[in-house]
Amino acid sequence: MLFLFFVWFPILISCSSFQLDLSGEWKFSSKNKSITGIGVIPGDIFSDLYRNRIIENPLFGDNHLKFQWVAEDDWTYSREFSIENSNNYSHALLHIGELDTIAVVSINNKTILHSQNQFIEHNVDISKYLRSGINIISIEFSSPTKFATQLADEFEYFNNHELPPVCPPSIYHGDCHPNFIRKAQYSFSWDWGPSFPTVGVPGDIFINFFDLHFFDDFTWTTELIDDFWYVNIEFFSLHYGIETDIRFIVEISDLVKPFSLTYRTDRNLGAHNHKVIGTYKLDIESKKVEKWWPNGMGGQHLYEIRVVSCGKEIRKQIGFKTVELVQSFINPKIPKLGRNFYFKVNNVPIFLKGSNWIPVSMFRNFTSNTNKMEFLLDSAADVGMNILRVWGGGFYESEEFYNYAAEKGILIWQDMMFACALYPTDKNFLTNVRSEIESQVTRLKKHPSILVYAGNNENEAAIRGHWWKVSNYSENQQVRDYVKLYSQIAKIVTKIDSTKPFVMSSPSNGIETEEEGGVSKNPYDVRYGDIHFYNEFVNLWRDDSFVTPRCATEYGIQSFPLRETMLKWINESDWEYTSQTMFHRQHHPGGIAFNLLMIFSHLPIPDQCPSKSLVDLHKCEYLTSNKYMSRLAYFSQIHQATALKTQTFHYRRFRNLTNAEGLGNTMCAMYWQLNDVWAAPTWSTIDFEQQWKMSHYEVRRMFSNLAVYLYIDPADFNLKPVIINDDFSEILNTTMRLQQLSWESGLDPVFSQEYPIERIHPTTAQEVDLSLNAIEYSELSEYLYVVQIYNAQNQILASDVLLPNFLFEINFSTFGKVRIENMRKQNAGLYEILLSTDRISPFTWVSCSKQFSGWFSDNGFHMTGRTKTIELVLKEEMNLSINDFSVCNLRNCYL
Ligand SMILES: *[C@@H]1O[C@H](CO)[C@@H](O)[C@H](O)[C@H]1NC(C)=O
Ligand SMILES: *[C@@H]1O[C@H](CO)[C@@H](O)[C@H](O)[C@H]1NC(C)=O
Ligand SMILES: *[C@@H]1O[C@H](CO)[C@@H](O)[C@H](O)[C@H]1NC(C)=O
Ligand SMILES: *[C@@H]1O[C@H](CO)[C@@H](O)[C@H](O)[C@H]1NC(C)=O
Ligand SMILES: *[C@@H]1O[C@H](CO)[C@@H](O)[C@H](O)[C@H]1NC(C)=O
Ligand SMILES: *[C@@H]1O[C@H](CO)[C@@H](O)[C@H](O)[C@H]1NC(C)=O
Ligand SMILES: *[C@@H]1O[C@H](CO)[C@@H](O)[C@H](O)[C@H]1NC(C)=O
Ligand SMILES: *[C@@H]1O[C@H](CO)[C@@H](O)[C@H](O)[C@H]1NC(C)=O
Ligand SMILES: *[C@@H]1O[C@H](CO)[C@@H](O)[C@H](O)[C@H]1NC(C)=O
């Protein structure tokens, strides 16, 4: 029953409360106490062992292979805390944000909590276990790897089949059966990361003391109906004793003046997680509200919502946006052409440009992880991303993450944390998962950044793709079990948050998957839903190598971090392609060979190799030696940048365009992967030392709202320029300049032609017809093509360079001598660098000899003009001189 009061109403119960923070130093010990030390909460066992000098830096060299014993032992964390006079308050509630993972918590030797799920927060009434004076809290963690193996054994015993993937490929050097433990799945290893099955308390831990009533938290959803925004608020409180009226004061900055609500509690509402004491639907005239828009599409207006109850005030940010997932037929008369799959935000279609987010670290250091998170989201927003997918093998991210994403205009595709595996569906597992999804979606739904929830990563595709051969477990039974788990998850998610769409998996076919019973015949169908695309056997520098889906949520290619990053984490003598240490960091099956084959399909095999044939690569010792590794890493970044650019533009050029087979109307380009958990060859565009790889500089060009792209149309083997505009406004009176250059003739074009572009349409990709002033495309490697769009003021608005496919055919001596002409310090956070070249300078790379936190405004670019100015933008100020900078290009970088 709800009563509304707009005047002060006396509260009859005592509302004072007191919080005792238990974070900080704790004792830890191994099971038989042979190892003990002082650890830090929040944190994890590997960080604590390292801090106590019991183990070496776990990420250095081959150390990741040495600490299996840590994950196989049981560990206890304990500390004392003192309560002066516990009689001050009648109740004490222990809050633990996260327990990793199989844990028993005791107070004064009495067990108060068993936990088997890292993704659930705990609030436990410990009143009756406390005593005046000194108390002891201890947390015993069981080995996560042993727990998973034991459950897997039991499962097989009772079901007569295994539950794949069982163990990861041996090249991962990982641990088995992550699917049996509700813990971040990547902590048992991935194809881009080592195995560090952590244990510990990674989040906050404190005790709230109170009398009869405690205001815990609140959450909400927003929806727009006709002319009103509705904020559906839920208040969570704990209450003991008799029925009482509890008052809440609610305010939203600039929109809703403070007003009060009163709820009558039940008797003994109890100390359960998130006990709803009341709900309230607040309405706000829509014309008063400034909406929240994704990055590049409008402002990120955020308001503050403030709730006060029982002496406690909680403030959170609130934003207003609507989401709709459009899955109409491409052509209702021909249903077999498939369905659209795109998102409308605030009622306008948004082309999703972004990447995939993995956890920022193998370990749980709150301060450094929050710093990394902010750097990475800054780096995403700065290059024009409007979305990140929080991938299903990591965590439901922190409040800080979603808040910061909202400030940056980054939408979030939120997977549930299930990835590349089949999962148990017994009652215990389902109950465990139910609590997890309920508590996470209740927390997440208020964040304006969240766009869509997805049930899992690639599990639907895994079943249909027969990734694993499992005896005694038919495909039909796999499908039944899959549907049981994810339809339960779907029900919970949509019940808690009906304001955002839910898809069963990524990739999946959206409605088509549901109509096919939850697991579609081909989850990679380009006519439906989203796809993941990986193919290392096609030419990734050619537009016609790619498929044309509605939405690409994963695609990517590996590269190596540059020497400067790698040498922080391996010995210099190990910096060679096939050293044991480097070998152990390459987790991509086949990656060792595929990377070389792909790179040297485009770039020259060094002269030191006796043979210039791809099939002889493995025979060339120089190629894999320490002498060549730094250049090979630079080559790998060239390959990654070019492949990502070509594929991304292939998707973007199908914005608002379908071909004769109904393919196209592509609306997402989300490459794999943004960030790294260690220094290793991976698909990331930002390395573990937070240095942007060449590809991340390319991302700024390929995601720019206004872009131009040159590709070769296989139909007539001629050049096609496409102008892509994601803005809502048209651009008038521009000119397109198309030039053919030759490496031999240098900066003076062989051919140059201007084409007036009267109107660049909004939110569309348009091809420019070259038929009037035909330029013959030459596939000779002697030529490259440059396209620029400029306006009446002669400003270049967009440009692209199409390089020949076979760079190894070019005479590298024809490349320019690029130099730094000048450096100007604007302030200690901003340096301007003037570059010059005498001839064409491909893949120009500027570096700074001092490690910095920040990025250049551009890098990895091709200079086809005499000069170029770039800036170094620093997050942490530094004093630099011109001698700290250097520049090179494809002719001489890392030689
Ligand atoms: C304690 O346990 C470790 C790991 O299981 C073992 O190596 C060590 O020998 C044990 N020490 C004692 C004193 O039992
Ligand atoms: C790195 O080099 C040092 C000194 O030569 C050596 O002690 C250490 O074992 C090496 N580390 C690795 C991971 O190879
Ligand atoms: C309890 O009350 C005593 C006396 O009023 C006070 O000194 C003490 O700080 C209080 N303890 C707590 C935990 O609030
Ligand atoms: C817990 O139990 C141990 C052994 O049973 C005992 O030595 C210790 O004093 C107890 N601790 C507390 C806080 O009661
Ligand atoms: C498959 O089932 C048979 C018969 O129940 C059993 O003997 C066999 O061990 C099972 N296979 C596996 C991999 O569990
Ligand atoms: C956690 O990160 C902070 C900030 O980077 C650093 O000072 C601290 O040493 C780190 N702690 C551990 C245990 O690595
Ligand atoms: C392309 O955009 C135009 C104008 O906004 C619209 O009328 C048309 O339906 C769009 N085509 C597709 C395939 O979305
Ligand atoms: C575009 O050019 C036309 C014809 O020269 C001129 O009338 C018009 O004002 C120009 N528009 C803009 C936006 O520059
Ligand atoms: C490569 O280019 C340089 C500079 O133009 C020229 O001197 C040299 O002869 C060329 N080499 C070959 C093999 O064409």
Short mmCIF file of N, CA, C and O in Angstrom, two decimals, residues 530-595:
data_model
loop_
_atom_site.label_atom_id
_atom_site.label_comp_id
_atom_site.label_asym_id
_atom_site.label_seq_id
_atom_site.Cartn_x
_atom_site.Cartn_y
_atom_site.Cartn_z
N ASP A 530 22.98 -11.35 -35.98
CA ASP A 530 24.38 -10.93 -36.06
C ASP A 530 25.26 -12.11 -36.43
O ASP A 530 24.85 -13.27 -36.32
N ILE A 531 26.45 -11.79 -36.91
CA ILE A 531 27.44 -12.84 -37.23
C ILE A 531 28.75 -12.54 -36.53
O ILE A 531 29.02 -11.41 -36.12
N HIS A 532 29.56 -13.58 -36.38
CA HIS A 532 30.97 -13.43 -36.05
C HIS A 532 31.72 -13.95 -37.28
O HIS A 532 31.34 -14.97 -37.84
N PHE A 533 32.75 -13.25 -37.70
CA PHE A 533 33.45 -13.64 -38.92
C PHE A 533 34.95 -13.73 -38.68
O PHE A 533 35.59 -12.75 -38.31
N TYR A 534 35.50 -14.92 -38.84
CA TYR A 534 36.95 -15.10 -38.79
C TYR A 534 37.33 -15.99 -39.96
O TYR A 534 36.75 -17.05 -40.15
N ASN A 535 38.28 -15.55 -40.76
CA ASN A 535 38.74 -16.37 -41.86
C ASN A 535 40.15 -15.92 -42.20
O ASN A 535 40.38 -14.78 -42.56
N GLU A 536 41.10 -16.83 -42.03
CA GLU A 536 42.49 -16.46 -42.28
C GLU A 536 42.99 -17.04 -43.59
O GLU A 536 44.18 -17.01 -43.87
N PHE A 537 42.05 -17.56 -44.39
CA PHE A 537 42.45 -18.18 -45.66
C PHE A 537 42.05 -17.32 -46.85
O PHE A 537 42.29 -17.69 -47.98
N VAL A 538 41.39 -16.19 -46.58
CA VAL A 538 41.02 -15.31 -47.69
C VAL A 538 41.92 -14.07 -47.64
O VAL A 538 42.60 -13.82 -46.65
N ASN A 539 41.90 -13.32 -48.71
CA ASN A 539 42.69 -12.09 -48.75
C ASN A 539 41.94 -10.99 -48.01
O ASN A 539 40.96 -10.43 -48.50
N LEU A 540 42.41 -10.67 -46.81
CA LEU A 540 41.69 -9.73 -45.95
C LEU A 540 41.92 -8.27 -46.35
O LEU A 540 41.39 -7.37 -45.73
N TRP A 541 42.67 -8.05 -47.40
CA TRP A 541 42.87 -6.69 -47.88
C TRP A 541 41.93 -6.37 -49.04
O TRP A 541 42.02 -5.31 -49.65
N ARG A 542 41.07 -7.32 -49.39
CA ARG A 542 40.15 -7.10 -50.52
C ARG A 542 38.72 -7.09 -50.05
O ARG A 542 38.26 -8.00 -49.36
N ASP A 543 38.00 -6.10 -50.49
CA ASP A 543 36.61 -5.93 -50.10
C ASP A 543 35.75 -7.15 -50.43
O ASP A 543 34.85 -7.50 -49.67
N ASP A 544 36.03 -7.82 -51.55
CA ASP A 544 35.14 -8.91 -51.96
C ASP A 544 35.43 -10.22 -51.24
O ASP A 544 34.84 -11.24 -51.56
N SER A 545 36.32 -10.20 -50.24
CA SER A 545 36.55 -11.42 -49.45
C SER A 545 35.52 -11.59 -48.33
O SER A 545 35.49 -12.62 -47.67
N PHE A 546 34.72 -10.55 -48.10
CA PHE A 546 33.88 -10.57 -46.92
C PHE A 546 32.41 -10.86 -47.24
O PHE A 546 31.94 -10.55 -48.32
N VAL A 547 31.73 -11.45 -46.27
CA VAL A 547 30.30 -11.69 -46.42
C VAL A 547 29.57 -10.40 -46.04
O VAL A 547 30.16 -9.47 -45.48
N THR A 548 28.28 -10.36 -46.35
CA THR A 548 27.51 -9.15 -46.13
C THR A 548 26.34 -9.44 -45.20
O THR A 548 25.29 -9.89 -45.64
N PRO A 549 26.56 -9.26 -43.89
CA PRO A 549 25.53 -9.60 -42.90
C PRO A 549 24.67 -8.38 -42.56
O PRO A 549 24.92 -7.27 -43.04
N ARG A 550 23.70 -8.61 -41.71
CA ARG A 550 22.92 -7.47 -41.17
C ARG A 550 23.72 -6.75 -40.10
O ARG A 550 23.57 -5.56 -39.90
N CYS A 551 24.54 -7.53 -39.39
CA CYS A 551 25.18 -6.98 -38.20
C CYS A 551 26.39 -7.84 -37.87
O CYS A 551 26.25 -9.05 -37.73
N ALA A 552 27.58 -7.24 -37.81
CA ALA A 552 28.78 -8.00 -37.47
C ALA A 552 29.21 -7.62 -36.06
O ALA A 552 29.61 -6.49 -35.81
N THR A 553 29.10 -8.57 -35.13
CA THR A 553 29.45 -8.27 -33.73
C THR A 553 30.84 -8.77 -33.35
O THR A 553 31.30 -8.49 -32.25
N GLU A 554 31.48 -9.54 -34.23
CA GLU A 554 32.87 -9.95 -34.01
C GLU A 554 33.52 -10.18 -35.35
O GLU A 554 32.95 -10.85 -36.21
N TYR A 555 34.72 -9.64 -35.51
CA TYR A 555 35.59 -9.96 -36.63
C TYR A 555 36.93 -9.36 -36.26
O TYR A 555 36.98 -8.35 -35.56
N GLY A 556 38.01 -9.99 -36.68
CA GLY A 556 39.29 -9.40 -36.29
C GLY A 556 40.46 -10.24 -36.73
O GLY A 556 40.28 -11.30 -37.33
N ILE A 557 41.61 -9.75 -36.39
CA ILE A 557 42.83 -10.39 -36.84
C ILE A 557 43.92 -10.08 -35.81
O ILE A 557 43.91 -9.02 -35.21
N GLN A 558 44.83 -11.03 -35.63
CA GLN A 558 45.87 -10.84 -34.62
C GLN A 558 46.96 -9.87 -35.06
O GLN A 558 47.20 -9.69 -36.25
N SER A 559 47.63 -9.29 -34.06
CA SER A 559 48.90 -8.61 -34.31
C SER A 559 49.74 -8.74 -33.05
O SER A 559 49.23 -9.08 -31.98
N PHE A 560 51.02 -8.45 -33.19
CA PHE A 560 51.93 -8.47 -32.04
C PHE A 560 52.05 -7.07 -31.46
O PHE A 560 52.08 -6.10 -32.21
N PRO A 561 52.16 -6.96 -30.15
CA PRO A 561 52.53 -5.67 -29.57
C PRO A 561 53.93 -5.32 -30.08
O PRO A 561 54.71 -6.20 -30.40
N LEU A 562 54.22 -4.03 -30.14
CA LEU A 562 55.55 -3.62 -30.57
C LEU A 562 56.58 -3.95 -29.49
O LEU A 562 56.24 -4.20 -28.33
N ARG A 563 57.83 -3.93 -29.90
CA ARG A 563 58.95 -4.27 -29.04
C ARG A 563 58.91 -3.58 -27.66
O ARG A 563 59.14 -4.20 -26.63
N GLU A 564 58.58 -2.28 -27.67
CA GLU A 564 58.60 -1.50 -26.42
C GLU A 564 57.68 -2.12 -25.37
O GLU A 564 58.00 -2.14 -24.17
N THR A 565 56.53 -2.62 -25.79
CA THR A 565 55.59 -3.25 -24.86
C THR A 565 56.08 -4.65 -24.47
O THR A 565 56.11 -5.01 -23.29
N MET A 566 56.50 -5.43 -25.46
CA MET A 566 56.86 -6.82 -25.17
C MET A 566 58.05 -6.91 -24.21
O MET A 566 58.07 -7.76 -23.33
N LEU A 567 59.01 -6.00 -24.39
CA LEU A 567 60.22 -6.12 -23.57
C LEU A 567 59.99 -5.74 -22.11
O LEU A 567 60.86 -5.93 -21.26
N LYS A 568 58.83 -5.22 -21.80
CA LYS A 568 58.49 -5.01 -20.38
C LYS A 568 58.08 -6.34 -19.74
O LYS A 568 58.03 -6.44 -18.52
N TRP A 569 57.76 -7.33 -20.56
CA TRP A 569 57.18 -8.56 -20.03
C TRP A 569 57.93 -9.83 -20.37
O TRP A 569 57.59 -10.91 -19.87
N ILE A 570 58.93 -9.71 -21.25
CA ILE A 570 59.77 -10.89 -21.53
C ILE A 570 61.22 -10.43 -21.56
O ILE A 570 61.50 -9.25 -21.77
N ASN A 571 62.14 -11.37 -21.38
CA ASN A 571 63.56 -11.04 -21.53
C ASN A 571 63.85 -10.73 -22.99
O ASN A 571 63.26 -11.34 -23.88
N GLU A 572 64.79 -9.83 -23.20
CA GLU A 572 65.10 -9.42 -24.57
C GLU A 572 65.52 -10.62 -25.43
O GLU A 572 65.18 -10.71 -26.60
N SER A 573 66.24 -11.57 -24.81
CA SER A 573 66.70 -12.74 -25.58
C SER A 573 65.52 -13.62 -26.04
O SER A 573 65.68 -14.44 -26.94
N ASP A 574 64.39 -13.45 -25.42
CA ASP A 574 63.21 -14.24 -25.82
C ASP A 574 62.38 -13.55 -26.89
O ASP A 574 61.35 -14.06 -27.32
N TRP A 575 62.79 -12.35 -27.29
CA TRP A 575 62.01 -11.58 -28.26
C TRP A 575 62.32 -12.09 -29.67
O TRP A 575 63.04 -11.52 -30.45
N GLU A 576 61.82 -13.28 -29.93
CA GLU A 576 61.90 -13.84 -31.27
C GLU A 576 60.66 -14.68 -31.51
O GLU A 576 60.02 -15.14 -30.56
N TYR A 577 60.33 -14.87 -32.77
CA TYR A 577 59.01 -15.37 -33.13
C TYR A 577 58.67 -16.71 -32.48
O TYR A 577 57.56 -16.93 -32.04
N THR A 578 59.67 -17.59 -32.41
CA THR A 578 59.35 -18.94 -31.91
C THR A 578 60.14 -19.31 -30.65
O THR A 578 60.35 -20.49 -30.38
N SER A 579 60.57 -18.32 -29.86
CA SER A 579 61.17 -18.67 -28.58
C SER A 579 60.10 -19.37 -27.73
O SER A 579 58.90 -19.16 -27.95
N GLN A 580 60.54 -20.16 -26.77
CA GLN A 580 59.57 -20.82 -25.89
C GLN A 580 58.60 -19.81 -25.29
O GLN A 580 57.39 -20.02 -25.27
N THR A 581 59.15 -18.71 -24.82
CA THR A 581 58.32 -17.72 -24.13
C THR A 581 57.28 -17.12 -25.08
O THR A 581 56.12 -16.97 -24.70
N MET A 582 57.69 -16.78 -26.29
CA MET A 582 56.73 -16.22 -27.24
C MET A 582 55.74 -17.29 -27.69
O MET A 582 54.54 -17.04 -27.84
N PHE A 583 56.25 -18.48 -27.88
CA PHE A 583 55.42 -19.60 -28.28
C PHE A 583 54.29 -19.82 -27.27
O PHE A 583 53.13 -20.03 -27.63
N HIS A 584 54.64 -19.73 -25.97
CA HIS A 584 53.65 -19.97 -24.93
C HIS A 584 52.61 -18.86 -24.84
O HIS A 584 51.59 -19.02 -24.17
N ARG A 585 52.90 -17.73 -25.46
CA ARG A 585 51.93 -16.62 -25.43
C ARG A 585 51.03 -16.62 -26.65
O ARG A 585 50.09 -15.83 -26.72
N GLN A 586 51.33 -17.48 -27.60
CA GLN A 586 50.48 -17.56 -28.79
C GLN A 586 49.44 -18.66 -28.55
O GLN A 586 49.75 -19.84 -28.65
N HIS A 587 48.23 -18.29 -28.20
CA HIS A 587 47.19 -19.28 -27.85
C HIS A 587 46.26 -19.59 -29.01
O HIS A 587 45.31 -20.35 -28.85
N HIS A 588 46.48 -18.95 -30.14
CA HIS A 588 45.57 -19.15 -31.26
C HIS A 588 46.02 -20.38 -32.04
O HIS A 588 47.10 -20.37 -32.63
N PRO A 589 45.23 -21.47 -32.01
CA PRO A 589 45.66 -22.67 -32.72
C PRO A 589 45.95 -22.34 -34.19
O PRO A 589 45.11 -21.76 -34.87
N GLY A 590 47.13 -22.67 -34.64
CA GLY A 590 47.50 -22.35 -36.02
C GLY A 590 48.04 -20.95 -36.19
O GLY A 590 48.53 -20.60 -37.26
N GLY A 591 47.93 -20.14 -35.15
CA GLY A 591 48.31 -18.73 -35.26
C GLY A 591 49.74 -18.51 -35.70
O GLY A 591 50.04 -17.61 -36.48
N ILE A 592 50.64 -19.35 -35.20
CA ILE A 592 52.06 -19.21 -35.55
C ILE A 592 52.24 -19.21 -37.07
O ILE A 592 52.89 -18.33 -37.63
N ALA A 593 51.64 -20.19 -37.73
CA ALA A 593 51.80 -20.29 -39.19
C ALA A 593 50.91 -19.28 -39.92
O ALA A 593 51.37 -18.58 -40.83
N PHE A 594 49.65 -19.16 -39.51
CA PHE A 594 48.72 -18.30 -40.25
C PHE A 594 49.20 -16.85 -40.28
O PHE A 594 49.09 -16.17 -41.29
N ASN A 595 49.72 -16.38 -39.15
CA ASN A 595 50.15 -14.98 -39.12
C ASN A 595 51.23 -14.73 -40.16
O ASN A 595 51.19 -13.74 -40.89
#
